[in-house]
Amino acid sequence: MSSPSINYSDYPRRPNKNLTHIPGDSGLPLFGQTFHFLRDYRGLVEQRYRRFGLISRGNTLLQHNLMLLGPEANEIVLKNSEGQCNPPRI
């Protein structure tokens, strides 16, 4: 599968509640992609990858969310401002 070419270093590294600058869509009003998520999760992920690339925004289970695929996409989120990996503690 090939995805659109996007320069991920352009994404902001600060908290931002407005995610409209990230490729994606909200799906159905209120429910978003919930029904597709429950019916065929893998199909939803593959469809969003083909349509939006490695990073996309959506709305599933009444929550706004980001889909991050691959190590590079996750590295953007997990690295702090000094460039060190800082995974969340659960």
C-alpha positions as protocol buffer text, in pm:
chain_id: "A"
residue {
  index: 1
  type: MET
  ca { x: 0 y: 0 z: 0 }
}
residue {
  index: 2
  type: SER
  ca { x: 123 y: 349 z: -71 }
}
residue {
  index: 3
  type: SER
  ca { x: 24 y: 652 z: 130 }
}
residue {
  index: 4
  type: PRO
  ca { x: 29 y: 1025 z: 58 }
}
residue {
  index: 5
  type: SER
  ca { x: 368 y: 1186 z: 115 }
}
residue {
  index: 6
  type: ILE
  ca { x: 351 y: 1416 z: 418 }
}
residue {
  index: 7
  type: ASN
  ca { x: 627 y: 1600 z: 604 }
}
residue {
  index: 8
  type: TYR
  ca { x: 547 y: 1497 z: 962 }
}
residue {
  index: 9
  type: SER
  ca { x: 799 y: 1739 z: 1111 }
}
residue {
  index: 10
  type: ASP
  ca { x: 551 y: 2018 z: 1028 }
}
residue {
  index: 11
  type: TYR
  ca { x: 309 y: 1895 z: 1294 }
}
residue {
  index: 12
  type: PRO
  ca { x: 308 y: 2099 z: 1617 }
}
residue {
  index: 13
  type: ARG
  ca { x: 456 y: 1950 z: 1935 }
}
residue {
  index: 14
  type: ARG
  ca { x: 239 y: 2150 z: 2173 }
}
residue {
  index: 15
  type: PRO
  ca { x: -102 y: 2056 z: 2315 }
}
residue {
  index: 16
  type: ASN
  ca { x: -371 y: 2145 z: 2067 }
}
residue {
  index: 17
  type: LYS
  ca { x: -741 y: 2067 z: 2102 }
}
residue {
  index: 18
  type: ASN
  ca { x: -807 y: 2173 z: 1743 }
}
residue {
  index: 19
  type: LEU
  ca { x: -698 y: 1881 z: 1525 }
}
residue {
  index: 20
  type: THR
  ca { x: -832 y: 2007 z: 1192 }
}
residue {
  index: 21
  type: HIS
  ca { x: -477 y: 2060 z: 1059 }
}
residue {
  index: 22
  type: ILE
  ca { x: -424 y: 1682 z: 1070 }
}
residue {
  index: 23
  type: PRO
  ca { x: -566 y: 1484 z: 775 }
}
residue {
  index: 24
  type: GLY
  ca { x: -882 y: 1292 z: 855 }
}
residue {
  index: 25
  type: ASP
  ca { x: -1254 y: 1325 z: 903 }
}
residue {
  index: 26
  type: SER
  ca { x: -1505 y: 1298 z: 1185 }
}
residue {
  index: 27
  type: GLY
  ca { x: -1736 y: 1048 z: 1016 }
}
residue {
  index: 28
  type: LEU
  ca { x: -2103 y: 1040 z: 1111 }
}
residue {
  index: 29
  type: PRO
  ca { x: -2236 y: 1312 z: 1341 }
}
residue {
  index: 30
  type: LEU
  ca { x: -2190 y: 1209 z: 1706 }
}
residue {
  index: 31
  type: PHE
  ca { x: -2088 y: 846 z: 1632 }
}
residue {
  index: 32
  type: GLY
  ca { x: -1800 y: 909 z: 1391 }
}
residue {
  index: 33
  type: GLN
  ca { x: -1645 y: 582 z: 1272 }
}
residue {
  index: 34
  type: THR
  ca { x: -1776 y: 381 z: 1570 }
}
residue {
  index: 35
  type: PHE
  ca { x: -1984 y: 135 z: 1367 }
}
residue {
  index: 36
  type: HIS
  ca { x: -1701 y: 64 z: 1120 }
}
residue {
  index: 37
  type: PHE
  ca { x: -1461 y: 33 z: 1416 }
}
residue {
  index: 38
  type: LEU
  ca { x: -1681 y: -228 z: 1586 }
}
residue {
  index: 39
  type: ARG
  ca { x: -1759 y: -418 z: 1263 }
}
residue {
  index: 40
  type: ASP
  ca { x: -1414 y: -427 z: 1098 }
}
residue {
  index: 41
  type: TYR
  ca { x: -1130 y: -257 z: 1287 }
}
residue {
  index: 42
  type: ARG
  ca { x: -855 y: -376 z: 1054 }
}
residue {
  index: 43
  type: GLY
  ca { x: -1053 y: -262 z: 749 }
}
residue {
  index: 44
  type: LEU
  ca { x: -1100 y: 80 z: 908 }
}
residue {
  index: 45
  type: VAL
  ca { x: -727 y: 114 z: 975 }
}
residue {
  index: 46
  type: GLU
  ca { x: -635 y: 7 z: 620 }
}
residue {
  index: 47
  type: GLN
  ca { x: -892 y: 244 z: 468 }
}
residue {
  index: 48
  type: ARG
  ca { x: -769 y: 539 z: 673 }
}
residue {
  index: 49
  type: TYR
  ca { x: -407 y: 456 z: 587 }
}
residue {
  index: 50
  type: ARG
  ca { x: -482 y: 452 z: 213 }
}
residue {
  index: 51
  type: ARG
  ca { x: -687 y: 772 z: 234 }
}
residue {
  index: 52
  type: PHE
  ca { x: -492 y: 984 z: 486 }
}
residue {
  index: 53
  type: GLY
  ca { x: -151 y: 823 z: 542 }
}
residue {
  index: 54
  type: LEU
  ca { x: 33 y: 724 z: 858 }
}
residue {
  index: 55
  type: ILE
  ca { x: -123 y: 992 z: 1080 }
}
residue {
  index: 56
  type: SER
  ca { x: -492 y: 1076 z: 1076 }
}
residue {
  index: 57
  type: ARG
  ca { x: -761 y: 1210 z: 1304 }
}
residue {
  index: 58
  type: GLY
  ca { x: -1103 y: 1061 z: 1358 }
}
residue {
  index: 59
  type: ASN
  ca { x: -1391 y: 1014 z: 1596 }
}
residue {
  index: 60
  type: THR
  ca { x: -1459 y: 669 z: 1739 }
}
residue {
  index: 61
  type: LEU
  ca { x: -1660 y: 559 z: 2042 }
}
residue {
  index: 62
  type: LEU
  ca { x: -1765 y: 922 z: 2107 }
}
residue {
  index: 63
  type: GLN
  ca { x: -1397 y: 1026 z: 2141 }
}
residue {
  index: 64
  type: HIS
  ca { x: -1172 y: 1234 z: 1917 }
}
residue {
  index: 65
  type: ASN
  ca { x: -862 y: 1031 z: 1836 }
}
residue {
  index: 66
  type: LEU
  ca { x: -543 y: 1011 z: 1633 }
}
residue {
  index: 67
  type: MET
  ca { x: -431 y: 706 z: 1442 }
}
residue {
  index: 68
  type: LEU
  ca { x: -51 y: 671 z: 1434 }
}
residue {
  index: 69
  type: LEU
  ca { x: 94 y: 392 z: 1221 }
}
residue {
  index: 70
  type: GLY
  ca { x: 459 y: 294 z: 1212 }
}
residue {
  index: 71
  type: PRO
  ca { x: 760 y: 380 z: 1426 }
}
residue {
  index: 72
  type: GLU
  ca { x: 820 y: 723 z: 1270 }
}
residue {
  index: 73
  type: ALA
  ca { x: 467 y: 844 z: 1341 }
}
residue {
  index: 74
  type: ASN
  ca { x: 480 y: 723 z: 1701 }
}
residue {
  index: 75
  type: GLU
  ca { x: 827 y: 868 z: 1750 }
}
residue {
  index: 76
  type: ILE
  ca { x: 686 y: 1216 z: 1683 }
}
residue {
  index: 77
  type: VAL
  ca { x: 447 y: 1176 z: 1976 }
}
residue {
  index: 78
  type: LEU
  ca { x: 680 y: 993 z: 2215 }
}
residue {
  index: 79
  type: LYS
  ca { x: 982 y: 1224 z: 2187 }
}
residue {
  index: 80
  type: ASN
  ca { x: 1006 y: 1526 z: 2410 }
}
residue {
  index: 81
  type: SER
  ca { x: 1137 y: 1868 z: 2303 }
}
residue {
  index: 82
  type: GLU
  ca { x: 1498 y: 1754 z: 2366 }
}
residue {
  index: 83
  type: GLY
  ca { x: 1456 y: 1466 z: 2119 }
}
residue {
  index: 84
  type: GLN
  ca { x: 1459 y: 1193 z: 2384 }
}
residue {
  index: 85
  type: CYS
  ca { x: 1200 y: 917 z: 2385 }
}
residue {
  index: 86
  type: ASN
  ca { x: 961 y: 978 z: 2671 }
}
residue {
  index: 87
  type: PRO
  ca { x: 681 y: 717 z: 2658 }
}
residue {
  index: 88
  type: PRO
  ca { x: 377 y: 773 z: 2878 }
}
residue {
  index: 89
  type: ARG
  ca { x: 368 y: 588 z: 3210 }
}
residue {
  index: 90
  type: ILE
  ca { x: 63 y: 376 z: 3262 }
}
